[in-house]
Amino acid sequence: GNSVTQMEGPVTLSEEAFLTINCTYTATGYPSLFWYVQYPGEGLQLLLKATKADDKGSNKGFEATYRKETTSFHLEKGSVQVSDSAVYFCAPSYSSASKIIFGSGTRLSIRP
Amino acid sequence: DTGVSQDPRHKITKRGQNVTFRCDPISEHNRLYWYRQTLGQGPEFLTYFQNEAQLEKSRLLSDRFSAERPKGSFSTLEIQRTEQGDSAMYLCASSAEEGYEQYFGPGTRLTVT
């Protein structure tokens, strides 16, 4: 079946460091791709999305590009802040079913 | 719009008891989803509705679980004869159309003692 693999955490960085969280997905059809974020004590929030190949999703300084050739959707941010500390989920949605398949999550901690 | 709401936020029950959770989606959304999230894992799909029709159920949804959306608005998820393995966060989400992003509620945390 369809699946997603993302970088295992926890990831600990210093403030203003560059962030990459890797994500690859099963290449079945043309899924929509999402990154969701879960801040401490809060619910899941959509961070960004891309719906077709070469699309770049961006929000709050985060970016991810839909790479069909490598079946990847890596999350990047040029300069992280303490407030970015959260768990990040890579999540494809395969149109045949419309459910979202979540990765195991990557816990990110940013040191001041 | 106030977003997706879930009730209760927390539920503690003894093994063998039945529990019921409620989800109110964003009002104009016709699709509603239930997921389960255990500690340290990503959410796992349980079932979804388009309007009042339940279109898909995961194999995770055993016979003890039942979900309804009788009028195509709010939904309920019932777990009968709860087991300790049912302890988890139960998440509800809604969306406007297939392939569009899903908006999640705060979840109901179930603890079975």
CSV table of C-alpha atoms in Angstrom, one decimal:
chain,number,residue,atom,x,y,z
A,1,GLY,CA,0.0,0.0,0.0
A,2,ASN,CA,0.9,3.6,-0.1
A,3,SER,CA,3.3,4.9,2.5
A,4,VAL,CA,5.5,7.8,3.5
A,5,THR,CA,8.9,7.9,5.1
A,6,GLN,CA,10.3,10.9,6.9
A,7,MET,CA,13.5,11.7,8.8
A,8,GLU,CA,13.5,10.3,12.3
A,9,GLY,CA,13.9,12.7,15.2
A,10,PRO,CA,14.4,14.2,17.5
A,11,VAL,CA,16.2,17.0,15.7
A,12,THR,CA,17.9,19.6,17.8
A,13,LEU,CA,19.2,22.8,16.3
A,14,SER,CA,20.4,26.2,17.5
A,15,GLU,CA,18.3,29.3,16.7
A,16,GLU,CA,19.0,30.7,13.2
A,17,ALA,CA,20.3,27.3,11.9
A,18,PHE,CA,19.2,25.9,8.6
A,19,LEU,CA,16.6,23.1,8.7
A,20,THR,CA,15.9,20.2,6.4
A,21,ILE,CA,13.5,17.4,7.3
A,22,ASN,CA,13.5,14.7,4.6
A,23,CYS,CA,10.3,13.1,3.3
A,24,THR,CA,9.7,10.5,0.6
A,25,TYR,CA,6.4,9.0,-0.5
A,26,THR,CA,5.2,6.1,-2.5
A,27,ALA,CA,4.9,6.9,-6.2
A,28,THR,CA,1.3,5.7,-6.9
A,29,GLY,CA,-0.5,8.2,-9.0
A,30,TYR,CA,-0.2,11.9,-8.3
A,31,PRO,CA,-0.9,12.6,-4.6
A,32,SER,CA,-1.4,16.0,-3.0
A,33,LEU,CA,1.4,16.6,-0.5
A,34,PHE,CA,1.2,18.3,2.8
A,35,TRP,CA,3.3,19.1,5.8
A,36,TYR,CA,1.3,19.4,9.1
A,37,VAL,CA,2.7,20.7,12.3
A,38,GLN,CA,1.7,19.9,15.9
A,39,TYR,CA,2.9,22.5,18.4
A,40,PRO,CA,3.1,21.5,22.1
A,41,GLY,CA,-0.4,21.1,23.6
A,42,GLU,CA,-2.1,22.0,20.3
A,43,GLY,CA,-3.9,20.2,17.5
A,44,LEU,CA,-2.6,19.4,14.0
A,45,GLN,CA,-2.3,22.4,11.7
A,46,LEU,CA,-1.6,22.5,8.0
A,47,LEU,CA,1.7,24.1,7.4
A,48,LEU,CA,2.0,24.0,3.6
A,49,LYS,CA,0.9,22.0,0.6
A,50,ALA,CA,1.7,21.2,-3.0
A,51,THR,CA,-0.7,19.6,-5.4
A,52,LYS,CA,1.4,18.8,-8.5
A,53,ALA,CA,4.9,18.2,-9.6
A,54,ASP,CA,7.4,21.1,-9.2
A,55,ASP,CA,4.9,23.1,-7.1
A,56,LYS,CA,6.5,24.8,-4.1
A,57,GLY,CA,4.5,25.2,-1.0
A,58,SER,CA,5.5,27.9,1.5
A,59,ASN,CA,4.3,29.3,4.8
A,60,LYS,CA,5.9,31.0,7.9
A,61,GLY,CA,9.4,30.8,6.2
A,62,PHE,CA,9.1,27.0,5.5
A,63,GLU,CA,9.2,25.7,2.0
A,64,ALA,CA,8.9,22.3,0.3
A,65,THR,CA,9.0,21.4,-3.4
A,66,TYR,CA,7.0,18.5,-4.9
A,67,ARG,CA,9.7,16.4,-6.6
A,68,LYS,CA,8.1,13.7,-8.7
A,69,GLU,CA,11.3,12.3,-10.1
A,70,THR,CA,12.7,11.6,-6.6
A,71,THR,CA,9.2,11.1,-4.9
A,72,SER,CA,10.3,13.6,-2.3
A,73,PHE,CA,8.8,16.6,-0.4
A,74,HIS,CA,11.6,17.8,1.9
A,75,LEU,CA,10.8,20.6,4.4
A,76,GLU,CA,13.3,23.4,4.6
A,77,LYS,CA,13.7,26.7,6.5
A,78,GLY,CA,16.6,29.0,6.3
A,79,SER,CA,16.7,30.3,9.8
A,80,VAL,CA,14.7,28.5,12.6
A,81,GLN,CA,13.3,30.1,15.7
A,82,VAL,CA,12.6,28.8,19.1
A,83,SER,CA,8.9,29.0,18.3
A,84,ASP,CA,9.4,26.5,15.5
A,85,SER,CA,9.8,23.7,18.1
A,86,ALA,CA,7.1,21.2,17.3
A,87,VAL,CA,6.4,17.9,15.7
A,88,TYR,CA,6.3,17.9,11.9
A,89,PHE,CA,4.4,15.4,9.8
A,90,CYS,CA,4.8,14.7,6.1
A,91,ALA,CA,1.5,13.6,4.7
A,92,PRO,CA,0.5,12.6,1.2
A,93,SER,CA,-3.1,12.3,0.1
A,94,TYR,CA,-3.7,9.8,-2.7
A,95,SER,CA,-6.7,11.0,-4.6
A,96,SER,CA,-8.3,7.6,-5.0
A,97,ALA,CA,-9.2,7.5,-1.3
A,98,SER,CA,-8.7,11.1,-0.1
A,99,LYS,CA,-7.5,10.0,3.3
A,100,ILE,CA,-4.2,11.4,4.4
A,101,ILE,CA,-1.3,9.1,5.2
A,102,PHE,CA,0.9,10.5,7.9
A,103,GLY,CA,4.6,9.8,8.5
A,104,SER,CA,5.7,9.0,12.0
A,105,GLY,CA,6.6,12.7,12.7
A,106,THR,CA,9.8,14.5,13.3
A,107,ARG,CA,10.2,16.2,16.7
A,108,LEU,CA,12.2,19.5,16.3
A,109,SER,CA,13.7,21.3,19.2
A,110,ILE,CA,15.3,24.7,18.8
A,111,ARG,CA,17.8,26.0,21.4
A,112,PRO,CA,18.0,29.7,22.0
B,1,ASP,CA,-16.2,29.8,11.5
B,2,THR,CA,-14.9,28.3,14.7
B,3,GLY,CA,-13.2,25.3,13.1
B,4,VAL,CA,-13.6,21.6,13.9
B,5,SER,CA,-14.7,20.9,17.4
B,6,GLN,CA,-14.6,17.7,19.4
B,7,ASP,CA,-16.2,16.7,22.6
B,8,PRO,CA,-15.1,15.6,25.2
B,9,ARG,CA,-11.5,16.7,25.1
B,10,HIS,CA,-10.6,14.0,27.7
B,11,LYS,CA,-12.2,10.8,28.6
B,12,ILE,CA,-11.1,8.3,31.3
B,13,THR,CA,-13.0,5.0,31.3
B,14,LYS,CA,-12.6,1.6,32.8
B,15,ARG,CA,-11.9,-1.4,30.6
B,16,GLY,CA,-15.1,-2.9,29.3
B,17,GLN,CA,-17.1,0.3,29.3
B,18,ASN,CA,-18.6,1.9,26.2
B,19,VAL,CA,-17.6,5.5,25.1
B,20,THR,CA,-18.9,7.9,22.5
B,21,PHE,CA,-17.1,10.9,21.0
B,22,ARG,CA,-18.6,13.7,19.0
B,23,CYS,CA,-17.2,15.8,16.2
B,24,ASP,CA,-18.6,18.9,14.7
B,25,PRO,CA,-16.9,19.7,11.4
B,26,ILE,CA,-16.6,23.1,9.7
B,27,SER,CA,-20.1,23.9,8.6
B,28,GLU,CA,-19.7,23.9,4.8
B,29,HIS,CA,-17.5,20.8,4.7
B,30,ASN,CA,-19.1,17.7,3.3
B,31,ARG,CA,-16.3,15.3,4.1
B,32,LEU,CA,-15.5,14.2,7.6
B,33,TYR,CA,-12.6,11.9,8.8
B,34,TRP,CA,-11.7,10.1,12.0
B,35,TYR,CA,-8.1,9.3,12.8
B,36,ARG,CA,-6.3,7.7,15.8
B,37,GLN,CA,-3.0,8.9,17.1
B,38,THR,CA,-0.9,7.0,19.7
B,39,LEU,CA,2.0,8.5,21.5
B,40,GLY,CA,5.0,9.2,19.3
B,41,GLN,CA,3.2,8.2,16.1
B,42,GLY,CA,1.5,10.0,13.3
B,43,PRO,CA,-2.3,9.8,13.0
B,44,GLU,CA,-3.8,6.7,11.4
B,45,PHE,CA,-6.9,6.8,9.3
B,46,LEU,CA,-10.0,5.1,10.7
B,47,THR,CA,-12.9,6.1,8.5
B,48,TYR,CA,-14.5,8.8,6.5
B,49,PHE,CA,-17.9,10.2,5.4
B,50,GLN,CA,-19.1,12.1,2.5
B,51,ASN,CA,-22.2,13.8,3.7
B,52,GLU,CA,-24.0,11.0,5.6
B,53,ALA,CA,-22.5,8.1,3.7
B,54,GLN,CA,-19.6,6.2,5.3
B,55,LEU,CA,-17.4,5.5,2.2
B,56,GLU,CA,-14.3,3.9,3.7
B,57,LYS,CA,-13.3,2.0,6.9
B,58,SER,CA,-9.8,1.1,7.8
B,59,ARG,CA,-9.0,-2.5,8.9
B,60,LEU,CA,-8.0,-0.8,12.2
B,61,LEU,CA,-11.7,-0.2,12.8
B,62,SER,CA,-12.7,-3.4,14.6
B,63,ASP,CA,-16.2,-4.6,15.2
B,64,ARG,CA,-16.2,-2.8,18.5
B,65,PHE,CA,-15.9,0.6,16.7
B,66,SER,CA,-18.8,2.3,15.0
B,67,ALA,CA,-19.1,5.7,13.5
B,68,GLU,CA,-22.2,7.6,12.3
B,69,ARG,CA,-23.0,10.9,10.6
B,70,PRO,CA,-26.8,10.7,10.5
B,71,LYS,CA,-27.6,14.1,9.0
B,72,GLY,CA,-24.4,14.8,7.2
B,73,SER,CA,-23.3,17.3,9.8
B,74,PHE,CA,-21.8,16.1,13.2
B,75,SER,CA,-20.4,12.6,13.6
B,76,THR,CA,-20.1,10.2,16.5
B,77,LEU,CA,-17.5,7.5,17.1
B,78,GLU,CA,-18.5,4.8,19.6
B,79,ILE,CA,-16.1,2.2,21.1
B,80,GLN,CA,-17.8,-0.7,22.8
B,81,ARG,CA,-16.2,-2.9,25.4
B,82,THR,CA,-13.1,-0.7,25.6
B,83,GLU,CA,-9.6,-2.2,25.9
B,84,GLN,CA,-6.4,-0.7,27.2
B,85,GLY,CA,-5.1,-0.8,23.7
B,86,ASP,CA,-7.8,1.7,22.7
B,87,SER,CA,-6.0,4.4,24.7
B,88,ALA,CA,-5.1,7.1,22.2
B,89,MET,CA,-6.0,10.5,20.9
B,90,TYR,CA,-9.0,10.4,18.5
B,91,LEU,CA,-8.9,13.1,15.9
B,92,CYS,CA,-11.6,14.4,13.7
B,93,ALA,CA,-11.0,16.3,10.5
B,94,SER,CA,-13.1,17.8,7.8
B,95,SER,CA,-12.6,19.0,4.2
B,96,ALA,CA,-14.5,20.6,1.4
B,97,GLU,CA,-13.5,18.3,-1.5
B,98,GLU,CA,-11.5,15.3,-2.3
B,99,GLY,CA,-7.8,16.1,-2.5
B,100,TYR,CA,-8.1,19.4,-0.5
B,101,GLU,CA,-6.5,19.9,2.8
B,102,GLN,CA,-8.1,18.6,5.9
B,103,TYR,CA,-8.7,20.7,9.0
B,104,PHE,CA,-8.3,18.9,12.3
B,105,GLY,CA,-10.0,19.3,15.6
B,106,PRO,CA,-8.2,19.4,19.0
B,107,GLY,CA,-8.9,15.7,19.5
B,108,THR,CA,-10.4,13.5,22.3
B,109,ARG,CA,-7.8,11.8,24.5
B,110,LEU,CA,-9.1,8.5,25.7
B,111,THR,CA,-7.5,6.7,28.6
B,112,VAL,CA,-8.7,3.2,29.4
B,113,THR,CA,-7.7,2.0,32.9
